[in-house]
Coordinates of C-alpha atoms and ligand atoms in Angstrom, one line a residue:
M1 CA 6.7 308.2 -98.6
N2 CA 7.2 312.5 -98.7
Q3 CA 5.1 313.7 -101.5
S4 CA 7.7 317.2 -100.9
V5 CA 11.1 317.7 -99.1
T6 CA 12.2 321.6 -98.5
V7 CA 15.5 321.9 -98.6
R8 CA 17.3 325.1 -97.2
V9 CA 20.8 327.3 -99.0
P10 CA 22.4 329.9 -97.9
A11 CA 24.6 332.2 -99.7
K12 CA 28.0 333.0 -100.6
I13 CA 31.2 335.5 -99.9
N14 CA 33.8 335.0 -100.7
L15 CA 36.4 336.1 -98.5
Q16 CA 39.1 336.1 -100.9
L17 CA 39.4 335.5 -104.9
A18 CA 42.2 334.8 -107.2
V19 CA 41.7 334.6 -110.5
G20 CA 44.2 333.2 -113.0
P21 CA 45.0 334.3 -116.3
L22 CA 41.8 332.8 -118.7
R23 CA 41.8 329.4 -120.1
A24 CA 41.1 327.8 -122.7
D25 CA 37.8 326.7 -121.6
G26 CA 36.4 330.2 -121.5
Y27 CA 37.2 330.2 -117.5
H28 CA 40.0 331.5 -115.2
D29 CA 41.5 329.2 -112.8
L30 CA 40.6 330.5 -108.7
V31 CA 42.0 329.8 -105.6
T32 CA 39.2 331.1 -103.5
V33 CA 37.6 330.9 -100.4
F34 CA 34.2 330.5 -100.1
H35 CA 32.3 331.8 -96.8
A36 CA 28.8 331.0 -96.3
V37 CA 26.4 332.9 -94.8
D38 CA 22.8 333.0 -93.1
L39 CA 20.9 334.3 -95.6
C40 CA 19.1 331.3 -97.2
D41 CA 16.7 330.3 -100.7
E42 CA 14.4 327.6 -99.9
V43 CA 13.5 325.1 -102.3
T44 CA 10.6 323.3 -102.7
V45 CA 10.3 320.1 -105.1
A46 CA 7.3 317.9 -104.7
R47 CA 5.6 314.8 -107.1
A48 CA 3.3 316.0 -109.0
D49 CA 0.6 314.6 -110.9
Q50 CA 1.7 316.5 -114.8
D51 CA 2.9 315.6 -117.9
A52 CA 6.4 318.2 -116.7
D53 CA 7.8 320.1 -114.0
R54 CA 7.2 323.0 -113.7
V55 CA 8.2 325.7 -111.4
T56 CA 7.2 329.2 -109.1
V57 CA 9.7 331.2 -108.0
S58 CA 8.5 333.9 -105.2
G59 CA 9.8 336.4 -102.6
V60 CA 13.7 338.6 -103.5
G61 CA 14.6 339.7 -107.1
A62 CA 12.4 336.7 -108.3
G63 CA 10.8 338.3 -111.5
Q64 CA 14.5 338.3 -113.2
V65 CA 14.8 334.1 -111.6
P66 CA 13.3 332.9 -114.8
A67 CA 10.6 330.1 -113.8
D68 CA 11.0 328.1 -117.4
G69 CA 13.1 325.3 -118.5
D70 CA 16.0 327.4 -117.6
N71 CA 15.7 328.0 -114.1
L72 CA 18.8 326.8 -112.3
A73 CA 16.7 323.5 -110.0
M74 CA 15.4 322.5 -113.0
R75 CA 18.2 322.6 -114.4
A76 CA 19.2 320.5 -111.5
V77 CA 16.6 318.1 -111.5
R78 CA 17.4 317.0 -114.8
A79 CA 20.2 316.1 -114.0
L80 CA 20.3 313.9 -111.0
R81 CA 17.3 312.5 -113.0
A82 CA 18.8 311.3 -115.7
R83 CA 22.3 310.5 -113.9
T84 CA 19.9 307.6 -111.7
G85 CA 17.0 307.8 -113.7
L86 CA 14.5 308.3 -111.1
G87 CA 11.6 309.9 -109.9
G88 CA 9.1 311.4 -112.0
N89 CA 7.6 314.7 -112.5
V90 CA 8.4 317.4 -110.1
Q91 CA 6.2 320.8 -108.7
V92 CA 9.4 323.1 -107.8
Q93 CA 8.5 326.3 -106.1
I94 CA 11.3 329.1 -104.7
T95 CA 12.0 331.6 -102.9
K96 CA 14.0 333.9 -102.4
R97 CA 15.8 335.2 -100.4
I98 CA 18.9 336.0 -101.7
P99 CA 19.1 338.5 -104.3
V100 CA 20.0 338.0 -107.7
A101 CA 22.7 338.5 -110.3
A102 CA 24.2 340.2 -106.9
G103 CA 27.7 337.9 -106.2
M104 CA 26.4 335.8 -103.5
A105 CA 25.6 332.8 -106.1
G106 CA 21.6 332.4 -105.3
G107 CA 20.8 330.8 -108.6
S108 CA 23.8 328.2 -107.3
A109 CA 21.8 328.1 -104.1
D110 CA 18.6 327.4 -105.8
A111 CA 20.5 324.2 -108.3
A112 CA 22.4 322.9 -105.4
G113 CA 18.7 322.8 -103.1
A114 CA 17.1 321.0 -106.3
L115 CA 18.9 318.4 -106.5
V116 CA 19.6 318.3 -102.6
A117 CA 16.1 318.3 -102.1
C118 CA 15.3 316.0 -105.5
D119 CA 17.8 313.5 -103.3
E120 CA 15.7 313.2 -100.8
L121 CA 12.4 312.4 -102.2
W122 CA 13.4 310.0 -104.7
G123 CA 15.3 308.0 -101.9
T124 CA 18.2 307.8 -104.9
A125 CA 21.1 308.6 -102.0
L126 CA 24.2 309.4 -104.4
P127 CA 27.6 309.8 -102.5
A128 CA 28.5 313.7 -101.7
A129 CA 30.9 313.5 -103.5
E130 CA 29.1 312.7 -107.2
L131 CA 26.0 315.3 -105.8
S132 CA 29.7 316.5 -105.4
A133 CA 30.0 315.9 -108.8
L134 CA 27.0 316.9 -111.2
A135 CA 26.4 320.5 -108.2
A136 CA 29.8 321.1 -110.8
Q137 CA 28.2 320.8 -114.6
L138 CA 25.4 323.1 -113.5
G139 CA 27.3 325.8 -111.6
S140 CA 31.2 326.7 -110.5
D141 CA 29.4 327.6 -107.4
V142 CA 27.1 325.2 -107.2
P143 CA 29.1 322.4 -105.1
F144 CA 30.2 325.2 -101.7
A145 CA 26.6 325.5 -102.0
L146 CA 26.6 321.8 -101.2
L147 CA 28.9 322.1 -98.4
G148 CA 28.6 325.7 -97.0
G149 CA 31.2 326.1 -93.7
T150 CA 34.5 327.8 -95.0
A151 CA 35.5 325.7 -97.7
V152 CA 39.5 326.6 -100.6
G153 CA 37.5 326.6 -104.1
R154 CA 39.8 325.5 -106.9
G155 CA 39.3 324.8 -110.5
R156 CA 37.0 327.1 -111.1
G157 CA 35.5 327.2 -107.6
E158 CA 34.4 323.8 -107.6
Q159 CA 37.2 321.6 -106.1
L160 CA 36.9 321.8 -102.5
S161 CA 38.9 322.3 -99.6
P162 CA 37.1 323.0 -96.2
V163 CA 39.1 325.4 -94.0
E164 CA 39.6 325.4 -90.1
S165 CA 37.6 328.1 -88.7
T166 CA 36.5 328.7 -84.7
A167 CA 34.7 331.7 -84.8
T168 CA 31.4 332.9 -86.4
Y169 CA 31.4 336.1 -87.8
H170 CA 29.2 338.8 -88.3
W171 CA 28.6 340.6 -91.3
V172 CA 26.7 343.9 -93.2
L173 CA 25.9 342.9 -96.3
A174 CA 25.1 346.4 -98.7
Y175 CA 23.5 345.7 -101.9
A176 CA 23.8 347.5 -104.3
D177 CA 20.9 349.3 -107.4
G178 CA 20.6 346.6 -110.3
G179 CA 22.9 343.7 -110.5
L180 CA 26.6 342.6 -113.0
S181 CA 26.7 340.1 -115.2
T182 CA 29.9 337.9 -114.1
P183 CA 30.9 336.8 -117.7
L184 CA 30.8 340.1 -118.1
V185 CA 32.9 340.8 -114.7
Y186 CA 36.0 338.6 -115.8
K187 CA 36.2 339.5 -119.3
T188 CA 36.6 343.1 -117.6
L189 CA 38.9 341.7 -115.8
D190 CA 40.4 340.7 -118.0
Q191 CA 40.7 343.7 -120.8
L192 CA 41.5 345.6 -117.2
R193 CA 45.3 343.5 -117.4
D194 CA 45.2 343.2 -121.2
G195 CA 47.4 340.4 -122.2
R196 CA 50.1 340.3 -119.6
G197 CA 51.4 337.9 -117.4
V198 CA 49.1 337.1 -115.3
P199 CA 50.6 334.4 -112.2
A200 CA 49.1 331.2 -111.8
P201 CA 46.9 332.3 -108.3
E202 CA 47.8 331.6 -105.2
L203 CA 45.9 330.7 -101.4
S204 CA 46.2 333.8 -98.4
G205 CA 48.7 332.1 -95.6
E206 CA 47.5 335.2 -93.9
L207 CA 43.6 334.8 -94.2
V208 CA 44.5 331.4 -93.4
E209 CA 46.4 332.0 -90.5
A210 CA 42.9 334.7 -89.4
L211 CA 40.6 332.0 -89.4
R212 CA 42.3 329.9 -88.4
A213 CA 43.2 331.9 -85.3
G214 CA 39.0 333.0 -85.1
D215 CA 40.5 336.8 -85.6
P216 CA 38.3 339.2 -87.3
L217 CA 40.8 342.1 -87.1
R218 CA 42.9 340.2 -89.0
L219 CA 40.5 338.7 -91.1
G220 CA 40.3 342.0 -92.1
R221 CA 43.0 343.0 -93.4
A222 CA 43.6 339.2 -95.8
L223 CA 40.4 340.2 -97.4
G224 CA 40.7 340.5 -100.6
N225 CA 39.1 339.4 -104.8
D226 CA 40.2 340.2 -107.7
L227 CA 37.0 340.6 -109.6
Q228 CA 36.8 343.7 -107.4
A229 CA 39.0 346.5 -110.1
P230 CA 36.4 345.1 -112.7
A231 CA 33.2 344.4 -110.5
L232 CA 33.8 348.9 -109.5
T233 CA 35.6 349.9 -113.2
L234 CA 31.9 348.7 -114.4
F235 CA 29.4 349.6 -111.4
P236 CA 31.7 353.3 -110.3
A237 CA 28.4 354.1 -107.1
L238 CA 29.9 351.2 -105.4
N239 CA 33.3 353.0 -104.7
E240 CA 31.3 355.7 -102.6
T241 CA 29.8 352.2 -100.4
L242 CA 32.8 350.6 -99.9
E243 CA 34.5 353.9 -98.2
A244 CA 31.5 354.6 -96.3
G245 CA 31.8 351.1 -95.0
R246 CA 35.1 352.3 -94.3
A247 CA 35.0 355.8 -92.6
L248 CA 32.3 353.7 -90.6
G249 CA 34.5 351.3 -89.0
S250 CA 34.1 348.0 -90.3
L251 CA 37.0 345.9 -90.1
G252 CA 37.2 345.0 -93.9
A253 CA 35.2 346.4 -97.2
L254 CA 35.3 343.9 -100.0
V255 CA 32.5 343.7 -103.6
S256 CA 31.9 339.7 -102.9
G257 CA 32.3 337.7 -105.8
S258 CA 31.4 339.7 -109.1
G259 CA 29.0 341.4 -107.1
P260 CA 27.7 343.9 -107.6
T261 CA 26.7 343.2 -103.8
C262 CA 29.4 344.6 -101.3
F263 CA 30.8 343.0 -97.1
F264 CA 32.2 344.7 -94.2
L265 CA 33.6 342.7 -91.0
A266 CA 32.1 344.1 -88.1
R267 CA 34.0 343.2 -84.7
D268 CA 31.0 341.2 -83.0
A269 CA 26.7 341.4 -82.9
E270 CA 26.3 344.5 -81.5
H271 CA 29.5 346.6 -84.2
A272 CA 26.9 345.0 -87.1
A273 CA 23.5 346.7 -85.3
S274 CA 25.4 350.0 -85.2
L275 CA 27.4 349.5 -88.9
T276 CA 23.7 348.1 -90.0
A277 CA 22.0 351.2 -88.5
Q278 CA 24.2 353.5 -90.0
L279 CA 25.0 352.8 -93.7
G280 CA 21.1 352.0 -94.1
K281 CA 20.9 356.0 -93.5
A282 CA 24.1 357.1 -95.3
G283 CA 22.3 356.5 -99.1
V284 CA 24.9 354.4 -100.1
C285 CA 23.3 351.3 -101.1
Q286 CA 19.5 350.1 -101.9
S287 CA 19.1 348.6 -98.0
V288 CA 21.2 346.8 -96.0
A289 CA 21.4 343.3 -94.2
T290 CA 23.2 341.3 -91.8
V291 CA 24.5 338.0 -92.1
T292 CA 26.9 335.8 -90.3
G293 CA 28.9 333.0 -90.5
P294 CA 30.1 331.0 -91.2
A295 CA 26.6 328.4 -92.1
A296 CA 25.5 325.3 -92.6
G297 CA 25.0 324.8 -96.8
A298 CA 22.0 323.2 -98.4
S299 CA 20.7 320.7 -95.6
V300 CA 16.7 319.5 -95.7
A301 CA 14.5 322.0 -93.0
D302 CA 11.1 320.0 -93.4
R303 CA 9.6 316.5 -95.7
R304 CA 5.7 315.9 -95.7
A305 CA 4.3 313.0 -96.2
Ligands
C5P401 O1 30.0 328.0 -113.2 P1 29.5 329.7 -114.0 O2 28.7 329.1 -114.9 O3 28.5 330.2 -112.3 O4 30.0 330.5 -114.1 C1 29.2 331.9 -115.0 C2 30.8 332.6 -115.6 O5 31.8 333.3 -115.1 C3 31.1 332.4 -116.8 O6 30.1 331.4 -118.4 C4 32.2 332.5 -117.1 O7 32.6 333.5 -117.7 C5 33.1 333.1 -115.4 N1 33.8 332.5 -114.9 C6 35.1 333.4 -115.2 N2 35.6 331.1 -114.2 C7 35.2 330.7 -113.4 C8 33.7 331.0 -113.2 C9 33.5 331.2 -114.0 O8 34.9 332.7 -115.6 N3 36.3 330.2 -112.9

């Protein structure tokens, strides 16, 4: 019997994020193209002889993550236990590499990691569709963190269909000095739209074609994010970050999700390395990272008996 399981879970960027009107339940209907990148948090869940679940968080931005029952990974543990009736108390250990409140679904990744780790530790063997439904109750981006790869998300982002994607893409991430609240970015979008009729969101055919063809030039031109305008309103310094990436010859430049992380598409690994070095020197962001995608979804990295 395993005593602990470690799961690695990727961050995401949104290659397209088309946002429809505000729904009665406070969410927005979306059409989005999620893309997992090889920047991963690690979630270890261990059996623990204690009176309650406990969590510790270390790594990038750990101080900003709640280390109590409100932690999304802890909510995932309780949700799986309630759903299956299995499992004793656990010790959850989260090692963060995905920046917090950065538009890269780091919290969602930790929830997905905890679901996969507990499923393995407790032997619940929940079918993928049921695990995904449980994930959707925890947050709109959690099902994609389970799936990984590249996928179209509809509804509030939880209804997924994988996109055929042959190539590996090289991305440069520019981390901002500070975070953005996702609900505030959506609210600001509604305010910018000022009650004007908002059409139903539509998938970009050009983006899907570019992915099928594995053509970074076309992909760069087809990137789009309706949350970019409100993110720029709330965080005007990002204009400079995006402009610097464009001027340095990136194939596409976009705010990731609700921001404030910006991402840039490079031609290849060499171009990504040079973009990373130059953006780092330009003084337009807090720090820079190079990643590739698509990356696998939440997967077991280690088991300890
Ligand atoms: O689902 P999640 O808890 O991650 O969503 C956080 C917030 O983002 C929601 O409370 C809502 O304000 C906003 N949101 C939205 N429409 C979506 C997804 C998220 O308005 N499709």
